[in-house]
Amino acid sequence: MFGTKLRQFLSAVLLERPGRRKTLVEWPVALTASGERLVARVVNAQGDEARNREVLSHVVGIERWCQRRLRTFLGQPPVRDEYDGYRPGATASLAEQLAAFRAARADTIALVQELAEALPEPDEATVDHNQYGPLSVYAWIRYLDLHANWEARRIR
């Protein structure tokens, strides 16, 4: 019981409240800016090191995984899967990983714009996250952005 309460609290404080500080129309601007910061960090990294490739592959996998969950708000059937199948190939170079991130972020921005058109005033619908439980569309977007920003700090 405590685990569920703690997850709900963390979800509210870290994802739901901050996620709702922006509208679905404002989120694409924020995602564009944070994506550009991540790209700059990769471009300025020490090189095509395994650690950097691993981090970027992880970020891309989570971004794509979140996109699939966000599509549920548009009527696609819910899924319960892990992010691993969404990652770029393990042998991809840093440049290939970066291209995959740019494409994934562009897809995310387009998806959020689609959500803004389809859900001008999102209701309280939720889609399950494997760890945090039910999240609103705002929390999913916040999670996706927060995750990428957090993980990017590991790129050197």
mmCIF file of C-alpha atoms in Angstrom:
data_model
loop_
_atom_site.group_PDB
_atom_site.id
_atom_site.type_symbol
_atom_site.label_atom_id
_atom_site.label_comp_id
_atom_site.label_asym_id
_atom_site.label_seq_id
_atom_site.Cartn_x
_atom_site.Cartn_y
_atom_site.Cartn_z
ATOM 1 C CA MET A 1 0.000 0.000 0.000
ATOM 2 C CA PHE A 2 2.810 2.435 0.884
ATOM 3 C CA GLY A 3 4.470 1.801 -2.489
ATOM 4 C CA THR A 4 1.332 2.854 -4.339
ATOM 5 C CA LYS A 5 0.909 5.979 -2.226
ATOM 6 C CA LEU A 6 4.550 6.933 -2.736
ATOM 7 C CA ARG A 7 4.272 6.432 -6.511
ATOM 8 C CA GLN A 8 1.127 8.567 -6.603
ATOM 9 C CA PHE A 9 2.854 11.302 -4.630
ATOM 10 C CA LEU A 10 5.955 11.271 -6.851
ATOM 11 C CA SER A 11 3.817 11.244 -9.965
ATOM 12 C CA ALA A 12 1.842 14.258 -8.742
ATOM 13 C CA VAL A 13 4.883 16.272 -7.668
ATOM 14 C CA LEU A 14 7.325 15.418 -10.471
ATOM 15 C CA LEU A 15 5.033 14.828 -13.431
ATOM 16 C CA GLU A 16 1.395 15.881 -13.131
ATOM 17 C CA ARG A 17 1.746 19.346 -11.612
ATOM 18 C CA PRO A 18 4.747 20.473 -13.679
ATOM 19 C CA GLY A 19 3.266 18.880 -16.800
ATOM 20 C CA ARG A 20 0.108 20.951 -16.470
ATOM 21 C CA ARG A 21 2.054 24.221 -16.233
ATOM 22 C CA LYS A 22 2.142 24.181 -20.023
ATOM 23 C CA THR A 23 -0.724 23.706 -22.427
ATOM 24 C CA LEU A 24 -0.544 21.147 -25.194
ATOM 25 C CA VAL A 25 0.074 24.093 -27.525
ATOM 26 C CA GLU A 26 3.036 25.278 -25.414
ATOM 27 C CA TRP A 27 4.679 21.882 -24.956
ATOM 28 C CA PRO A 28 6.062 21.629 -28.531
ATOM 29 C CA VAL A 29 8.035 24.852 -27.982
ATOM 30 C CA ALA A 30 9.515 23.487 -24.761
ATOM 31 C CA LEU A 31 10.283 20.110 -26.373
ATOM 32 C CA THR A 32 12.017 21.832 -29.274
ATOM 33 C CA ALA A 33 14.224 23.845 -26.912
ATOM 34 C CA SER A 34 15.144 20.901 -24.698
ATOM 35 C CA GLY A 35 15.809 18.753 -27.765
ATOM 36 C CA GLU A 36 18.186 21.380 -29.130
ATOM 37 C CA ARG A 37 20.042 21.459 -25.802
ATOM 38 C CA LEU A 38 20.423 17.679 -25.863
ATOM 39 C CA VAL A 39 21.675 17.744 -29.464
ATOM 40 C CA ALA A 40 24.236 20.430 -28.547
ATOM 41 C CA ARG A 41 25.430 18.309 -25.633
ATOM 42 C CA VAL A 42 25.942 15.309 -27.928
ATOM 43 C CA VAL A 43 27.692 17.399 -30.584
ATOM 44 C CA ASN A 44 30.061 18.761 -27.933
ATOM 45 C CA ALA A 45 30.682 15.322 -26.395
ATOM 46 C CA GLN A 46 34.143 13.779 -26.331
ATOM 47 C CA GLY A 47 33.356 11.485 -29.204
ATOM 48 C CA ASP A 48 31.744 8.286 -30.321
ATOM 49 C CA GLU A 49 32.234 6.569 -26.970
ATOM 50 C CA ALA A 50 30.235 3.504 -25.954
ATOM 51 C CA ARG A 51 28.846 5.297 -22.901
ATOM 52 C CA ASN A 52 27.481 8.177 -24.968
ATOM 53 C CA ARG A 53 25.956 5.796 -27.510
ATOM 54 C CA GLU A 54 24.315 3.802 -24.713
ATOM 55 C CA VAL A 55 22.829 6.896 -23.092
ATOM 56 C CA LEU A 56 21.474 8.245 -26.356
ATOM 57 C CA SER A 57 20.054 4.850 -27.319
ATOM 58 C CA HIS A 58 18.290 4.726 -23.964
ATOM 59 C CA VAL A 59 16.881 8.247 -24.430
ATOM 60 C CA VAL A 60 15.603 7.422 -27.928
ATOM 61 C CA GLY A 61 14.047 4.176 -26.712
ATOM 62 C CA ILE A 62 12.172 5.903 -23.895
ATOM 63 C CA GLU A 63 11.068 8.728 -26.200
ATOM 64 C CA ARG A 64 9.610 6.278 -28.734
ATOM 65 C CA TRP A 65 8.056 4.176 -25.970
ATOM 66 C CA CYS A 66 6.351 7.284 -24.562
ATOM 67 C CA GLN A 67 5.080 8.161 -28.024
ATOM 68 C CA ARG A 68 3.352 4.799 -28.217
ATOM 69 C CA ARG A 69 1.692 5.402 -24.859
ATOM 70 C CA LEU A 70 0.673 8.933 -25.920
ATOM 71 C CA ARG A 71 -1.011 7.523 -29.031
ATOM 72 C CA THR A 72 -3.403 5.743 -26.691
ATOM 73 C CA PHE A 73 -4.920 9.158 -25.956
ATOM 74 C CA LEU A 74 -5.721 9.331 -29.689
ATOM 75 C CA GLY A 75 -7.544 6.009 -29.647
ATOM 76 C CA GLN A 76 -4.856 3.408 -30.282
ATOM 77 C CA PRO A 77 -5.256 0.336 -28.092
ATOM 78 C CA PRO A 78 -3.283 0.394 -24.846
ATOM 79 C CA VAL A 79 -0.112 -1.673 -24.632
ATOM 80 C CA ARG A 80 1.935 -2.906 -21.720
ATOM 81 C CA ASP A 81 5.494 -3.310 -22.938
ATOM 82 C CA GLU A 82 9.027 -2.261 -22.124
ATOM 83 C CA TYR A 83 11.065 0.361 -23.918
ATOM 84 C CA ASP A 84 13.818 -1.979 -25.146
ATOM 85 C CA GLY A 85 12.108 -2.737 -28.454
ATOM 86 C CA TYR A 86 12.014 0.968 -29.268
ATOM 87 C CA ARG A 87 15.776 1.543 -28.989
ATOM 88 C CA PRO A 88 17.989 2.049 -32.039
ATOM 89 C CA GLY A 89 20.304 -0.822 -32.893
ATOM 90 C CA ALA A 90 23.136 -1.544 -30.481
ATOM 91 C CA THR A 91 25.758 -1.128 -33.197
ATOM 92 C CA ALA A 92 24.583 2.337 -34.275
ATOM 93 C CA SER A 93 27.265 5.028 -34.172
ATOM 94 C CA LEU A 94 26.829 8.183 -32.115
ATOM 95 C CA ALA A 95 25.959 10.077 -35.310
ATOM 96 C CA GLU A 96 23.275 7.479 -36.115
ATOM 97 C CA GLN A 97 21.968 7.644 -32.534
ATOM 98 C CA LEU A 98 21.822 11.438 -32.794
ATOM 99 C CA ALA A 99 19.888 11.204 -36.061
ATOM 100 C CA ALA A 100 17.500 8.775 -34.357
ATOM 101 C CA PHE A 101 17.017 11.215 -31.480
ATOM 102 C CA ARG A 102 16.344 14.126 -33.832
ATOM 103 C CA ALA A 103 13.774 12.052 -35.712
ATOM 104 C CA ALA A 104 12.172 10.810 -32.490
ATOM 105 C CA ARG A 105 11.947 14.319 -31.039
ATOM 106 C CA ALA A 106 10.431 15.643 -34.291
ATOM 107 C CA ASP A 107 7.880 12.813 -34.116
ATOM 108 C CA THR A 108 7.134 13.683 -30.488
ATOM 109 C CA ILE A 109 6.571 17.332 -31.327
ATOM 110 C CA ALA A 110 4.250 16.405 -34.210
ATOM 111 C CA LEU A 111 2.394 13.992 -31.928
ATOM 112 C CA VAL A 112 1.915 16.626 -29.215
ATOM 113 C CA GLN A 113 0.613 19.031 -31.857
ATOM 114 C CA GLU A 114 -1.817 16.325 -32.985
ATOM 115 C CA LEU A 115 -2.885 15.800 -29.386
ATOM 116 C CA ALA A 116 -3.450 19.567 -29.004
ATOM 117 C CA GLU A 117 -5.782 19.519 -32.009
ATOM 118 C CA ALA A 118 -7.597 16.343 -30.978
ATOM 119 C CA LEU A 119 -7.837 17.196 -27.278
ATOM 120 C CA PRO A 120 -8.247 20.972 -26.984
ATOM 121 C CA GLU A 121 -9.244 20.482 -23.351
ATOM 122 C CA PRO A 122 -7.906 17.097 -22.258
ATOM 123 C CA ASP A 123 -10.119 15.299 -19.797
ATOM 124 C CA GLU A 124 -8.820 13.281 -16.918
ATOM 125 C CA ALA A 125 -8.028 10.244 -19.070
ATOM 126 C CA THR A 126 -4.885 8.372 -18.091
ATOM 127 C CA VAL A 127 -2.592 5.770 -19.589
ATOM 128 C CA ASP A 128 -0.553 3.444 -17.403
ATOM 129 C CA HIS A 129 3.166 3.890 -16.940
ATOM 130 C CA ASN A 130 5.024 0.731 -15.912
ATOM 131 C CA GLN A 131 6.421 2.341 -12.747
ATOM 132 C CA TYR A 132 4.322 5.422 -12.001
ATOM 133 C CA GLY A 133 0.874 3.996 -12.757
ATOM 134 C CA PRO A 134 -1.832 6.058 -14.452
ATOM 135 C CA LEU A 135 -0.557 9.312 -15.986
ATOM 136 C CA SER A 136 -2.371 12.103 -17.797
ATOM 137 C CA VAL A 137 -1.312 13.275 -21.228
ATOM 138 C CA TYR A 138 0.499 16.185 -19.534
ATOM 139 C CA ALA A 139 2.390 13.892 -17.193
ATOM 140 C CA TRP A 140 3.471 11.645 -20.070
ATOM 141 C CA ILE A 141 4.883 14.619 -21.963
ATOM 142 C CA ARG A 142 6.603 15.902 -18.829
ATOM 143 C CA TYR A 143 8.036 12.434 -18.161
ATOM 144 C CA LEU A 144 9.410 12.167 -21.685
ATOM 145 C CA ASP A 145 11.046 15.593 -21.464
ATOM 146 C CA LEU A 146 12.310 15.187 -17.903
ATOM 147 C CA HIS A 147 13.785 11.784 -18.695
ATOM 148 C CA ALA A 148 15.703 13.014 -21.743
ATOM 149 C CA ASN A 149 17.026 16.040 -19.851
ATOM 150 C CA TRP A 150 18.085 13.936 -16.876
ATOM 151 C CA GLU A 151 19.810 11.253 -18.926
ATOM 152 C CA ALA A 152 21.568 13.810 -21.153
ATOM 153 C CA ARG A 153 23.616 14.864 -18.145
ATOM 154 C CA ARG A 154 25.455 11.535 -18.469
ATOM 155 C CA ILE A 155 26.731 12.387 -21.967
ATOM 156 C CA ARG A 156 30.330 13.598 -21.772
#
